[in-house]
Amino acid sequence: MHIVDGALSMPVVAAGTALAVVGLGIGLKRMPTDRIPAAGVLSATFFVASLVHVPIGPSSVHLILNGLAGLVLGWAAFPALFVGLLLQAVFFGFGGITVLGVNTLNIALPAVIVGYLCRPGIQAGSPAVAAIWGAAGGALAIALTTLMVGIALAASGEEFIPAAKLVFFAHIPVMAIEAALTGAAVLLARRVKPELFASPATAG
């Protein structure tokens, strides 16, 4: 999921960076102060979870948990995930600095989409139903992220199309794992802290 420096064409890098800046601006504007601790926890969770890479061919897979970030934070997932990606790039060389905007967009935008699609179901249903929505959100976030990574690679050159296909198929097991983890996290959170999934505008 972490695209490295030099892999993408300049137009793709520029477009991804511009869109990520817009997402960061919206995310910072829509992050209420009472969600900052949750943003910190989810940023740290993403940072740790995605450090464990399992090599598959020329690529590798790892957990992301961006679906859970989107369900809890909405647009605020942008700054939370950006911080995790920045620290990974600086301290561990996971993902490039010049493509930080593209990597942020690829991981944070699916989180936001999942938040819009699945959070209403989590808010309205029982904890068990909420867990199903959470599982769907966890899997969907990974599917959308792999799709966006594939589009970024394919838009940079036809030689990257095989790699784009490999990224998608290699992450199918990750979709199942993230669905289970996100569903379990949502089930627990709905039972002990249901207000965690309130819309930021109504939280508190």
PDB file of C-alpha atoms in Angstrom:
ATOM      1  CA  MET A   1       0.000   0.000   0.000  1.00  0.00           C
ATOM      2  CA  HIS A   2       2.940   2.320   0.615  1.00  0.00           C
ATOM      3  CA  ILE A   3       4.031   3.661  -2.768  1.00  0.00           C
ATOM      4  CA  VAL A   4       7.711   4.594  -2.844  1.00  0.00           C
ATOM      5  CA  ASP A   5       9.455   7.641  -4.259  1.00  0.00           C
ATOM      6  CA  GLY A   6       9.971   7.598  -8.014  1.00  0.00           C
ATOM      7  CA  ALA A   7       7.267   5.051  -8.777  1.00  0.00           C
ATOM      8  CA  LEU A   8       4.639   7.524  -9.960  1.00  0.00           C
ATOM      9  CA  SER A   9       4.556  10.088 -12.736  1.00  0.00           C
ATOM     10  CA  MET A  10       4.761  13.757 -11.807  1.00  0.00           C
ATOM     11  CA  PRO A  11       1.124  14.551 -12.804  1.00  0.00           C
ATOM     12  CA  VAL A  12      -0.140  11.739 -10.563  1.00  0.00           C
ATOM     13  CA  VAL A  13       2.044  12.945  -7.674  1.00  0.00           C
ATOM     14  CA  ALA A  14       0.888  16.539  -8.136  1.00  0.00           C
ATOM     15  CA  ALA A  15      -2.803  15.642  -8.360  1.00  0.00           C
ATOM     16  CA  GLY A  16      -2.601  13.310  -5.371  1.00  0.00           C
ATOM     17  CA  THR A  17      -0.787  15.908  -3.287  1.00  0.00           C
ATOM     18  CA  ALA A  18      -3.304  18.630  -4.145  1.00  0.00           C
ATOM     19  CA  LEU A  19      -6.276  16.409  -3.246  1.00  0.00           C
ATOM     20  CA  ALA A  20      -4.591  15.284  -0.026  1.00  0.00           C
ATOM     21  CA  VAL A  21      -4.062  18.918   0.997  1.00  0.00           C
ATOM     22  CA  VAL A  22      -7.777  19.549   0.453  1.00  0.00           C
ATOM     23  CA  GLY A  23      -8.633  16.473   2.519  1.00  0.00           C
ATOM     24  CA  LEU A  24      -6.271  17.541   5.313  1.00  0.00           C
ATOM     25  CA  GLY A  25      -7.828  20.987   5.378  1.00  0.00           C
ATOM     26  CA  ILE A  26     -11.351  19.597   5.653  1.00  0.00           C
ATOM     27  CA  GLY A  27     -10.225  17.035   8.211  1.00  0.00           C
ATOM     28  CA  LEU A  28      -8.590  19.606  10.478  1.00  0.00           C
ATOM     29  CA  LYS A  29     -11.616  21.877  10.181  1.00  0.00           C
ATOM     30  CA  ARG A  30     -14.026  19.059  11.087  1.00  0.00           C
ATOM     31  CA  MET A  31     -12.027  17.609  13.985  1.00  0.00           C
ATOM     32  CA  PRO A  32     -13.669  18.650  17.246  1.00  0.00           C
ATOM     33  CA  THR A  33     -11.383  18.872  20.251  1.00  0.00           C
ATOM     34  CA  ASP A  34     -13.076  15.923  21.960  1.00  0.00           C
ATOM     35  CA  ARG A  35     -12.076  13.679  19.029  1.00  0.00           C
ATOM     36  CA  ILE A  36      -8.364  14.545  19.203  1.00  0.00           C
ATOM     37  CA  PRO A  37      -7.566  11.727  21.700  1.00  0.00           C
ATOM     38  CA  ALA A  38      -9.382   9.212  19.486  1.00  0.00           C
ATOM     39  CA  ALA A  39      -7.503  10.539  16.448  1.00  0.00           C
ATOM     40  CA  GLY A  40      -4.227  10.047  18.303  1.00  0.00           C
ATOM     41  CA  VAL A  41      -5.097   6.479  19.277  1.00  0.00           C
ATOM     42  CA  LEU A  42      -6.201   5.546  15.758  1.00  0.00           C
ATOM     43  CA  SER A  43      -3.132   7.206  14.219  1.00  0.00           C
ATOM     44  CA  ALA A  44      -0.895   5.179  16.545  1.00  0.00           C
ATOM     45  CA  THR A  45      -2.881   2.010  15.793  1.00  0.00           C
ATOM     46  CA  PHE A  46      -2.434   2.542  12.061  1.00  0.00           C
ATOM     47  CA  PHE A  47       1.273   3.301  12.564  1.00  0.00           C
ATOM     48  CA  VAL A  48       1.919   0.062  14.443  1.00  0.00           C
ATOM     49  CA  ALA A  49      -0.421  -2.205  12.458  1.00  0.00           C
ATOM     50  CA  SER A  50       1.009  -1.259   9.085  1.00  0.00           C
ATOM     51  CA  LEU A  51       4.634  -1.702  10.162  1.00  0.00           C
ATOM     52  CA  VAL A  52       4.326  -5.501   9.978  1.00  0.00           C
ATOM     53  CA  HIS A  53       4.763  -6.333   6.289  1.00  0.00           C
ATOM     54  CA  VAL A  54       4.262  -9.775   4.763  1.00  0.00           C
ATOM     55  CA  PRO A  55       6.145 -10.018   1.425  1.00  0.00           C
ATOM     56  CA  ILE A  56       4.107 -11.324  -1.532  1.00  0.00           C
ATOM     57  CA  GLY A  57       6.043 -11.311  -4.794  1.00  0.00           C
ATOM     58  CA  PRO A  58       7.338  -7.820  -5.633  1.00  0.00           C
ATOM     59  CA  SER A  59       4.804  -6.292  -3.228  1.00  0.00           C
ATOM     60  CA  SER A  60       3.866  -6.804   0.411  1.00  0.00           C
ATOM     61  CA  VAL A  61       0.702  -6.711   2.495  1.00  0.00           C
ATOM     62  CA  HIS A  62      -0.038  -5.377   5.957  1.00  0.00           C
ATOM     63  CA  LEU A  63      -2.944  -4.277   8.098  1.00  0.00           C
ATOM     64  CA  ILE A  64      -4.165  -0.687   7.754  1.00  0.00           C
ATOM     65  CA  LEU A  65      -7.378  -0.353   9.804  1.00  0.00           C
ATOM     66  CA  ASN A  66      -8.335   2.769   7.875  1.00  0.00           C
ATOM     67  CA  GLY A  67     -11.957   1.597   7.846  1.00  0.00           C
ATOM     68  CA  LEU A  68     -12.119   1.852  11.641  1.00  0.00           C
ATOM     69  CA  ALA A  69     -10.494   5.290  11.471  1.00  0.00           C
ATOM     70  CA  GLY A  70     -13.122   6.470   9.015  1.00  0.00           C
ATOM     71  CA  LEU A  71     -16.005   5.089  11.083  1.00  0.00           C
ATOM     72  CA  VAL A  72     -14.833   6.954  14.171  1.00  0.00           C
ATOM     73  CA  LEU A  73     -13.277  10.096  12.717  1.00  0.00           C
ATOM     74  CA  GLY A  74     -14.916  10.782   9.356  1.00  0.00           C
ATOM     75  CA  TRP A  75     -12.932  13.485   7.563  1.00  0.00           C
ATOM     76  CA  ALA A  76     -10.613  13.765  10.565  1.00  0.00           C
ATOM     77  CA  ALA A  77      -9.135  10.446   9.394  1.00  0.00           C
ATOM     78  CA  PHE A  78      -7.095  12.490   6.893  1.00  0.00           C
ATOM     79  CA  PRO A  79      -4.832  14.229   9.445  1.00  0.00           C
ATOM     80  CA  ALA A  80      -4.748  11.149  11.703  1.00  0.00           C
ATOM     81  CA  LEU A  81      -3.543   8.830   8.930  1.00  0.00           C
ATOM     82  CA  PHE A  82      -1.252  11.498   7.449  1.00  0.00           C
ATOM     83  CA  VAL A  83       0.689  11.711  10.712  1.00  0.00           C
ATOM     84  CA  GLY A  84       1.133   7.928  10.765  1.00  0.00           C
ATOM     85  CA  LEU A  85       2.317   7.856   7.150  1.00  0.00           C
ATOM     86  CA  LEU A  86       4.722  10.769   7.719  1.00  0.00           C
ATOM     87  CA  LEU A  87       6.350   9.084  10.718  1.00  0.00           C
ATOM     88  CA  GLN A  88       6.646   5.766   8.846  1.00  0.00           C
ATOM     89  CA  ALA A  89       8.295   7.472   5.869  1.00  0.00           C
ATOM     90  CA  VAL A  90      10.731   9.488   8.006  1.00  0.00           C
ATOM     91  CA  PHE A  91      11.765   6.853  10.545  1.00  0.00           C
ATOM     92  CA  PHE A  92      11.349   3.553   8.672  1.00  0.00           C
ATOM     93  CA  GLY A  93      11.375   4.410   4.972  1.00  0.00           C
ATOM     94  CA  PHE A  94       7.898   2.926   4.421  1.00  0.00           C
ATOM     95  CA  GLY A  95       6.495   4.957   1.542  1.00  0.00           C
ATOM     96  CA  GLY A  96       8.179   7.971   0.037  1.00  0.00           C
ATOM     97  CA  ILE A  97       8.218  11.597   1.102  1.00  0.00           C
ATOM     98  CA  THR A  98       7.455  12.941  -2.386  1.00  0.00           C
ATOM     99  CA  VAL A  99       4.456  10.591  -2.693  1.00  0.00           C
ATOM    100  CA  LEU A 100       3.211  11.233   0.832  1.00  0.00           C
ATOM    101  CA  GLY A 101       0.198  13.087  -0.551  1.00  0.00           C
ATOM    102  CA  VAL A 102      -0.761  10.196  -2.835  1.00  0.00           C
ATOM    103  CA  ASN A 103      -0.338   7.643  -0.049  1.00  0.00           C
ATOM    104  CA  THR A 104      -2.435   9.803   2.280  1.00  0.00           C
ATOM    105  CA  LEU A 105      -5.171  10.157  -0.329  1.00  0.00           C
ATOM    106  CA  ASN A 106      -5.160   6.422  -1.132  1.00  0.00           C
ATOM    107  CA  ILE A 107      -5.623   5.441   2.512  1.00  0.00           C
ATOM    108  CA  ALA A 108      -7.639   8.325   3.982  1.00  0.00           C
ATOM    109  CA  LEU A 109     -10.239   8.921   1.256  1.00  0.00           C
ATOM    110  CA  PRO A 110     -11.563   5.318   1.458  1.00  0.00           C
ATOM    111  CA  ALA A 111     -11.797   5.821   5.230  1.00  0.00           C
ATOM    112  CA  VAL A 112     -13.983   8.892   4.713  1.00  0.00           C
ATOM    113  CA  ILE A 113     -16.181   7.068   2.184  1.00  0.00           C
ATOM    114  CA  VAL A 114     -16.642   4.147   4.584  1.00  0.00           C
ATOM    115  CA  GLY A 115     -17.564   6.596   7.325  1.00  0.00           C
ATOM    116  CA  TYR A 116     -20.349   8.072   5.203  1.00  0.00           C
ATOM    117  CA  LEU A 117     -21.642   4.679   4.008  1.00  0.00           C
ATOM    118  CA  CYS A 118     -21.425   2.544   7.158  1.00  0.00           C
ATOM    119  CA  ARG A 119     -21.635   4.867  10.185  1.00  0.00           C
ATOM    120  CA  PRO A 120     -25.439   5.356   9.885  1.00  0.00           C
ATOM    121  CA  GLY A 121     -25.907   1.580  10.132  1.00  0.00           C
ATOM    122  CA  ILE A 122     -23.615   1.436  13.163  1.00  0.00           C
ATOM    123  CA  GLN A 123     -25.497   4.256  14.874  1.00  0.00           C
ATOM    124  CA  ALA A 124     -28.992   2.880  14.214  1.00  0.00           C
ATOM    125  CA  GLY A 125     -28.642  -0.853  14.700  1.00  0.00           C
ATOM    126  CA  SER A 126     -28.005  -3.124  17.681  1.00  0.00           C
ATOM    127  CA  PRO A 127     -24.362  -3.861  18.629  1.00  0.00           C
ATOM    128  CA  ALA A 128     -24.532  -7.078  16.578  1.00  0.00           C
ATOM    129  CA  VAL A 129     -25.850  -5.233  13.525  1.00  0.00           C
ATOM    130  CA  ALA A 130     -23.276  -2.505  14.091  1.00  0.00           C
ATOM    131  CA  ALA A 131     -20.534  -5.152  14.028  1.00  0.00           C
ATOM    132  CA  ILE A 132     -21.760  -6.332  10.618  1.00  0.00           C
ATOM    133  CA  TRP A 133     -21.640  -2.769   9.317  1.00  0.00           C
ATOM    134  CA  GLY A 134     -18.185  -2.400  10.865  1.00  0.00           C
ATOM    135  CA  ALA A 135     -16.936  -5.569   9.185  1.00  0.00           C
ATOM    136  CA  ALA A 136     -18.305  -4.393   5.848  1.00  0.00           C
ATOM    137  CA  GLY A 137     -16.603  -1.039   6.354  1.00  0.00           C
ATOM    138  CA  GLY A 138     -13.269  -2.652   7.218  1.00  0.00           C
ATOM    139  CA  ALA A 139     -13.279  -4.799   4.083  1.00  0.00           C
ATOM    140  CA  LEU A 140     -14.564  -2.006   1.851  1.00  0.00           C
ATOM    141  CA  ALA A 141     -11.852   0.408   2.998  1.00  0.00           C
ATOM    142  CA  ILE A 142      -9.128  -2.050   1.964  1.00  0.00           C
ATOM    143  CA  ALA A 143     -10.833  -2.775  -1.364  1.00  0.00           C
ATOM    144  CA  LEU A 144     -11.092   0.955  -2.146  1.00  0.00           C
ATOM    145  CA  THR A 145      -7.501   1.571  -1.058  1.00  0.00           C
ATOM    146  CA  THR A 146      -6.156  -1.175  -3.303  1.00  0.00           C
ATOM    147  CA  LEU A 147      -8.279   0.196  -6.146  1.00  0.00           C
ATOM    148  CA  MET A 148      -6.867   3.697  -5.669  1.00  0.00           C
ATOM    149  CA  VAL A 149      -3.293   2.381  -5.446  1.00  0.00           C
ATOM    150  CA  GLY A 150      -3.926   0.473  -8.656  1.00  0.00           C
ATOM    151  CA  ILE A 151      -5.295   3.558 -10.408  1.00  0.00           C
ATOM    152  CA  ALA A 152      -2.288   5.636  -9.291  1.00  0.00           C
ATOM    153  CA  LEU A 153       0.120   2.989 -10.603  1.00  0.00           C
ATOM    154  CA  ALA A 154      -1.764   2.408 -13.858  1.00  0.00           C
ATOM    155  CA  ALA A 155      -2.000   6.166 -14.495  1.00  0.00           C
ATOM    156  CA  SER A 156       1.792   6.387 -14.194  1.00  0.00           C
ATOM    157  CA  GLY A 157       2.502   3.883 -16.950  1.00  0.00           C
ATOM    158  CA  GLU A 158       1.241   0.684 -18.556  1.00  0.00           C
ATOM    159  CA  GLU A 159       4.253  -1.173 -17.140  1.00  0.00           C
ATOM    160  CA  PHE A 160       2.716  -0.808 -13.669  1.00  0.00           C
ATOM    161  CA  ILE A 161      -0.609  -2.463 -14.572  1.00  0.00           C
ATOM    162  CA  PRO A 162       0.561  -6.001 -13.572  1.00  0.00           C
ATOM    163  CA  ALA A 163       1.738  -4.589 -10.243  1.00  0.00           C
ATOM    164  CA  ALA A 164      -1.619  -2.855  -9.780  1.00  0.00           C
ATOM    165  CA  LYS A 165      -3.440  -6.174 -10.309  1.00  0.00           C
ATOM    166  CA  LEU A 166      -1.079  -7.921  -7.892  1.00  0.00           C
ATOM    167  CA  VAL A 167      -1.768  -5.301  -5.204  1.00  0.00           C
ATOM    168  CA  PHE A 168      -5.517  -5.948  -5.416  1.00  0.00           C
ATOM    169  CA  PHE A 169      -5.418  -9.750  -5.380  1.00  0.00           C
ATOM    170  CA  ALA A 170      -2.700  -9.889  -2.712  1.00  0.00           C
ATOM    171  CA  HIS A 171      -4.914  -7.870  -0.371  1.00  0.00           C
ATOM    172  CA  ILE A 172      -8.010 -10.098  -0.570  1.00  0.00           C
ATOM    173  CA  PRO A 173      -6.921 -11.986   2.596  1.00  0.00           C
ATOM    174  CA  VAL A 174      -6.261  -8.612   4.254  1.00  0.00           C
ATOM    175  CA  MET A 175      -9.856  -7.568   3.480  1.00  0.00           C
ATOM    176  CA  ALA A 176     -11.122 -10.607   5.396  1.00  0.00           C
ATOM    177  CA  ILE A 177      -8.803  -9.975   8.352  1.00  0.00           C
ATOM    178  CA  GLU A 178      -9.653  -6.270   8.528  1.00  0.00           C
ATOM    179  CA  ALA A 179     -13.357  -7.109   8.329  1.00  0.00           C
ATOM    180  CA  ALA A 180     -13.018  -9.383  11.362  1.00  0.00           C
ATOM    181  CA  LEU A 181     -10.909  -6.914  13.349  1.00  0.00           C
ATOM    182  CA  THR A 182     -13.047  -3.882  12.539  1.00  0.00           C
ATOM    183  CA  GLY A 183     -16.271  -5.771  13.235  1.00  0.00           C
ATOM    184  CA  ALA A 184     -14.937  -6.889  16.627  1.00  0.00           C
ATOM    185  CA  ALA A 185     -13.744  -3.379  17.480  1.00  0.00           C
ATOM    186  CA  VAL A 186     -17.115  -1.874  16.538  1.00  0.00           C
ATOM    187  CA  LEU A 187     -18.985  -4.510  18.570  1.00  0.00           C
ATOM    188  CA  LEU A 188     -16.909  -3.739  21.662  1.00  0.00           C
ATOM    189  CA  ALA A 189     -17.104   0.035  21.192  1.00  0.00           C
ATOM    190  CA  ARG A 190     -20.874  -0.005  20.656  1.00  0.00           C
ATOM    191  CA  ARG A 191     -21.293  -1.855  23.967  1.00  0.00           C
ATOM    192  CA  VAL A 192     -18.975   0.300  26.101  1.00  0.00           C
ATOM    193  CA  LYS A 193     -18.808   3.681  24.312  1.00  0.00           C
ATOM    194  CA  PRO A 194     -21.547   4.019  21.669  1.00  0.00           C
ATOM    195  CA  GLU A 195     -21.079   7.789  21.398  1.00  0.00           C
ATOM    196  CA  LEU A 196     -17.748   7.070  19.687  1.00  0.00           C
ATOM    197  CA  PHE A 197     -19.647   6.614  16.430  1.00  0.00           C
ATOM    198  CA  ALA A 198     -21.750   9.752  16.699  1.00  0.00           C
ATOM    199  CA  SER A 199     -21.249  12.202  13.857  1.00  0.00           C
ATOM    200  CA  PRO A 200     -18.539  14.744  14.813  1.00  0.00           C
ATOM    201  CA  ALA A 201     -21.083  17.540  14.611  1.00  0.00           C
ATOM    202  CA  THR A 202     -23.306  15.846  17.221  1.00  0.00           C
ATOM    203  CA  ALA A 203     -20.670  14.163  19.358  1.00  0.00           C
ATOM    204  CA  GLY A 204     -20.112  15.241  22.921  1.00  0.00           C
TER     205      GLY A 204
END
